[in-house]
Short mmCIF file of C-alpha atoms in Angstrom, two decimals:
data_model
loop_
_atom_site.label_atom_id
_atom_site.label_comp_id
_atom_site.label_asym_id
_atom_site.label_seq_id
_atom_site.Cartn_x
_atom_site.Cartn_y
_atom_site.Cartn_z
CA UNK A 65 -131.40 -58.69 -63.62
CA UNK A 66 -131.88 -62.45 -64.00
CA UNK A 67 -129.10 -64.91 -63.07
CA UNK A 68 -128.64 -65.70 -66.77
CA UNK A 69 -128.06 -62.03 -67.54
CA UNK A 70 -125.48 -61.76 -64.77
CA UNK A 71 -123.62 -64.82 -66.06
CA UNK A 72 -123.59 -63.32 -69.56
CA UNK A 73 -122.08 -60.09 -68.29
CA UNK A 74 -119.44 -61.94 -66.27
CA UNK A 75 -118.43 -63.99 -69.30
CA UNK A 76 -118.33 -60.93 -71.52
CA UNK A 77 -115.50 -59.55 -69.46
CA UNK A 78 -113.20 -62.48 -70.24
CA UNK A 79 -112.79 -62.16 -73.96
CA UNK A 80 -110.14 -59.50 -74.59
CA UNK A 81 -106.76 -60.41 -76.00
CA UNK A 82 -103.58 -59.75 -74.10
CA UNK A 83 -99.94 -60.22 -74.76
CA UNK A 84 -96.88 -60.28 -72.57
CA UNK A 85 -93.09 -60.29 -72.58
CA UNK A 86 -92.35 -64.00 -72.13
CA UNK A 87 -89.09 -65.87 -71.58
CA UNK A 88 -87.05 -66.08 -74.79
CA UNK A 89 -88.30 -68.64 -77.34
CA UNK A 90 -91.07 -69.82 -75.02
CA UNK A 91 -94.84 -69.41 -75.17
CA UNK A 92 -96.72 -68.96 -71.92
CA UNK A 93 -100.15 -67.75 -70.84
CA UNK A 94 -100.20 -64.52 -68.86
CA UNK A 95 -103.16 -64.34 -66.53
CA UNK A 96 -104.89 -61.02 -65.91
CA UNK A 97 -107.33 -60.34 -63.11
CA UNK A 98 -110.11 -58.07 -64.41
CA UNK A 99 -112.91 -56.05 -62.89
CA UNK A 100 -115.76 -54.65 -64.97
CA UNK A 101 -118.12 -51.86 -63.99
CA UNK A 102 -121.67 -52.90 -64.94
CA UNK A 103 -125.24 -51.90 -64.08
CA UNK A 104 -125.21 -54.70 -61.48
CA UNK A 105 -121.99 -53.51 -59.86
CA UNK A 106 -118.42 -54.79 -60.06
CA UNK A 107 -117.93 -58.06 -61.93
CA UNK A 108 -114.69 -60.07 -61.70
CA UNK A 109 -113.10 -62.23 -64.39
CA UNK A 110 -109.74 -63.52 -65.60
CA UNK A 111 -108.24 -63.70 -69.09
CA UNK A 112 -105.06 -64.96 -70.74
CA UNK A 113 -103.32 -65.53 -74.07
CA UNK A 114 -100.12 -67.27 -75.14
CA UNK A 115 -97.32 -65.17 -76.57
CA UNK A 116 -93.66 -65.57 -77.52
CA UNK A 117 -90.94 -63.03 -76.74
CA UNK A 118 -87.19 -62.71 -77.19
CA UNK A 119 -84.46 -60.57 -75.63
CA UNK A 120 -80.68 -61.01 -75.39
CA UNK A 121 -79.33 -62.84 -72.35
CA UNK A 122 -76.48 -60.35 -71.86
CA UNK A 123 -75.49 -56.88 -73.05
CA UNK A 124 -72.52 -54.60 -72.45
CA UNK A 125 -73.08 -51.45 -70.40
CA UNK A 126 -74.51 -48.81 -72.72
CA UNK A 127 -75.27 -51.41 -75.38
CA UNK A 128 -78.41 -51.86 -77.45
CA UNK A 129 -81.20 -54.20 -76.33
CA UNK A 130 -84.18 -55.22 -78.48
CA UNK A 131 -87.19 -56.95 -76.93
CA UNK A 132 -89.52 -58.52 -79.52
CA UNK A 133 -93.02 -59.67 -78.55
CA UNK A 134 -95.13 -61.83 -80.88
CA UNK A 135 -98.75 -62.48 -79.75
CA UNK A 136 -100.51 -65.61 -81.01
CA UNK A 137 -103.63 -65.36 -83.22
CA UNK A 138 -106.91 -65.25 -81.34
CA UNK A 139 -110.65 -65.19 -81.89
CA UNK A 140 -113.36 -63.12 -80.24
CA UNK A 141 -116.33 -65.31 -79.15
CA UNK A 142 -119.54 -64.71 -81.11
CA UNK A 143 -121.77 -65.69 -78.22
CA UNK A 144 -121.55 -65.37 -74.45
CA UNK A 145 -123.99 -67.86 -72.99
CA UNK A 146 -127.32 -67.11 -74.68
CA UNK A 147 -126.30 -63.57 -75.53
CA UNK A 148 -124.49 -61.98 -78.45
CA UNK A 149 -121.11 -60.41 -77.81
CA UNK A 150 -121.12 -57.36 -80.04
CA UNK A 151 -117.61 -55.98 -79.63
CA UNK A 152 -114.59 -55.12 -77.54
CA UNK A 153 -113.46 -51.51 -77.96
CA UNK A 154 -111.07 -48.90 -76.53
CA UNK A 155 -108.35 -51.52 -76.04
CA UNK A 156 -105.21 -50.17 -74.34
CA UNK A 157 -102.29 -52.21 -73.00
CA UNK A 158 -99.39 -50.82 -70.93
CA UNK A 159 -95.80 -52.07 -70.87
CA UNK A 160 -93.36 -50.12 -68.66
CA UNK A 161 -89.84 -49.30 -69.82
CA UNK A 162 -87.62 -51.60 -67.69
CA UNK A 163 -85.35 -50.30 -64.96
CA UNK A 164 -81.65 -50.06 -65.79
CA UNK A 165 -82.47 -49.11 -69.38
CA UNK A 166 -83.30 -46.04 -71.43
CA UNK A 167 -86.08 -46.02 -74.00
CA UNK A 168 -84.91 -45.46 -77.58
CA UNK A 169 -87.83 -46.39 -79.85
CA UNK A 170 -90.63 -48.86 -80.47
CA UNK A 171 -92.47 -50.18 -83.49
CA UNK A 172 -95.30 -52.49 -84.53
CA UNK A 173 -95.45 -54.92 -87.44
CA UNK A 174 -97.98 -57.40 -88.77
CA UNK A 175 -101.25 -58.06 -87.00
CA UNK A 176 -104.71 -58.39 -88.50
CA UNK A 177 -108.30 -57.52 -87.70
CA UNK A 178 -107.40 -54.73 -85.28
CA UNK A 179 -107.56 -51.66 -87.51
CA UNK A 180 -104.65 -49.28 -87.05
CA UNK A 181 -102.60 -50.26 -84.03
CA UNK A 182 -100.38 -47.63 -82.43
CA UNK A 183 -97.78 -47.61 -79.67
CA UNK A 184 -96.78 -44.46 -77.82
CA UNK A 185 -94.22 -43.71 -75.10
CA UNK A 186 -95.96 -41.93 -72.24
CA UNK A 187 -94.04 -41.05 -69.07
CA UNK A 188 -91.91 -44.18 -69.03
CA UNK A 189 -94.65 -46.51 -70.23
CA UNK A 190 -95.46 -47.89 -73.67
CA UNK A 191 -99.18 -47.89 -74.49
CA UNK A 192 -100.54 -50.09 -77.28
CA UNK A 193 -103.93 -48.98 -78.62
CA UNK A 194 -106.24 -50.38 -81.29
CA UNK A 195 -108.29 -48.06 -83.48
CA UNK A 196 -110.86 -50.72 -84.38
CA UNK A 197 -113.37 -52.47 -82.18
CA UNK A 198 -112.96 -56.26 -82.13
CA UNK A 199 -116.29 -57.68 -83.29
CA UNK A 200 -117.81 -60.75 -81.74
CA UNK A 201 -116.80 -63.86 -83.69
CA UNK A 202 -113.92 -62.12 -85.50
CA UNK A 203 -110.44 -63.56 -85.98
CA UNK A 204 -107.59 -61.19 -85.15
CA UNK A 205 -103.91 -61.03 -84.31
CA UNK A 206 -102.20 -58.29 -82.35
CA UNK A 207 -99.11 -56.86 -84.06
CA UNK A 208 -95.59 -57.82 -83.09
CA UNK A 209 -94.04 -55.22 -80.78
CA UNK A 210 -90.34 -54.37 -80.92
CA UNK A 211 -88.90 -52.22 -78.11
CA UNK A 212 -85.40 -50.80 -78.53
CA UNK A 213 -83.55 -49.92 -75.33
CA UNK A 214 -80.12 -48.65 -74.26
CA UNK A 215 -78.60 -50.60 -71.38
CA UNK A 216 -77.61 -48.83 -68.19
CA UNK A 217 -74.27 -49.20 -66.41
CA UNK A 218 -75.01 -52.34 -64.38
CA UNK A 219 -77.66 -54.71 -63.09
CA UNK A 220 -80.36 -56.48 -65.08
CA UNK A 221 -83.04 -55.36 -67.51
CA UNK A 222 -86.25 -57.17 -66.63
CA UNK A 223 -89.26 -56.86 -68.91
CA UNK A 224 -92.56 -56.85 -67.08
CA UNK A 225 -96.15 -55.93 -67.83
CA UNK A 226 -97.87 -52.83 -66.52
CA UNK A 227 -100.48 -52.80 -63.81
CA UNK A 228 -100.50 -53.57 -60.12
CA UNK A 229 -104.19 -53.37 -59.18
CA UNK A 230 -107.63 -52.44 -60.49
CA UNK A 231 -106.82 -48.86 -59.48
CA UNK A 232 -103.53 -49.06 -61.43
CA UNK A 233 -104.49 -51.23 -64.44
CA UNK A 234 -102.16 -52.39 -67.17
CA UNK A 235 -104.99 -53.32 -69.55
CA UNK A 236 -108.28 -51.52 -70.13
CA UNK A 237 -111.12 -52.01 -72.60
CA UNK A 238 -114.90 -51.78 -72.95
CA UNK A 239 -116.91 -54.95 -73.65
CA UNK A 240 -120.36 -54.55 -75.25
CA UNK A 241 -122.84 -57.41 -74.78
CA UNK A 242 -126.40 -57.66 -76.07
CA UNK A 243 -128.60 -58.71 -73.12
CA UNK A 244 -132.27 -58.71 -72.20
CA UNK A 245 -131.68 -55.17 -70.96
CA UNK A 246 -130.31 -54.12 -74.34
CA UNK A 247 -126.69 -53.40 -75.19
CA UNK A 248 -124.52 -53.09 -72.09
CA UNK A 249 -121.12 -51.34 -72.15
CA UNK A 250 -118.85 -52.53 -69.35
CA UNK A 251 -115.58 -50.58 -68.79
CA UNK A 252 -113.00 -53.09 -67.61
CA UNK A 253 -109.66 -52.72 -65.78
CA UNK A 254 -107.11 -55.56 -65.58
CA UNK A 255 -103.67 -56.26 -64.13
CA UNK A 256 -101.36 -59.32 -64.36
CA UNK A 257 -101.33 -61.56 -61.31
CA UNK A 258 -98.71 -62.88 -60.83
CA UNK A 259 -96.47 -60.45 -62.70
CA UNK A 260 -92.99 -62.04 -62.90
CA UNK A 261 -89.98 -60.83 -64.83
CA UNK A 262 -90.62 -62.40 -68.21
CA UNK A 263 -87.35 -61.61 -69.97
CA UNK A 264 -84.08 -60.84 -68.22
CA UNK A 265 -80.97 -59.32 -69.79
CA UNK A 266 -77.84 -59.11 -67.65
CA UNK A 267 -75.65 -56.03 -68.11
CA UNK A 268 -72.07 -57.29 -68.17
#
C-alpha cells in the first residue's frame, strides 16, 4: 500500500462522534485513543467531541439522581485526504452505571441523522447504539441521554465513561473508506484517556 493510502486509512479512523458525562453546565472535549484493524495492520488515532452534562451536586441517601448528557452537533468529513469517506457504521458507546448507585432507567431524546438510536442496560453498563450508518459529509447530532439512578447509602456517585484499553473498549465502530484498493472496512476500538470523573454527586 502506498504512503498516501496509509495516511487515508489513519485519518479515516478519527471521524466518529463521541460524547461524555462532563462537569455540570460545562462543555469539554473528551479524548479517545483508538486502534483500527486494517489490511496494513493496527492503525492508531485519537478523536474527541465537546458535550455538556448535568447532575445534582448532592443527594440524600436513597434519593433520585438524574444525569443528563447533551452532545454537540457534528459533521462527518466527506473526504479523508484524497479519498472518499463512505460511512461510519456499527457505532456503540458504553457508559457504566456509577458506583454507589442503582440503575433505574434511561432514555434518549432529540438527535438527528443517526437513524433510530437505542440505549440498553447490559450487566451494569449502558450501551448506546445507532441503527443508521453515518455517511461521509453528513450532519448529525447524537441524542440527549438521561440516566436515572437511585443513590446508595453513602459516598459519591461519579459518572465516568466506559473503556480502559483497546482490549476493553468503551467505543467501537467500523469506518469504511474508499481507497486505491477499493472499499476498506476498519473495525475500531477506542477508550478515553484520561478518563476522569466528569460529574460528581455527593450522598449526604
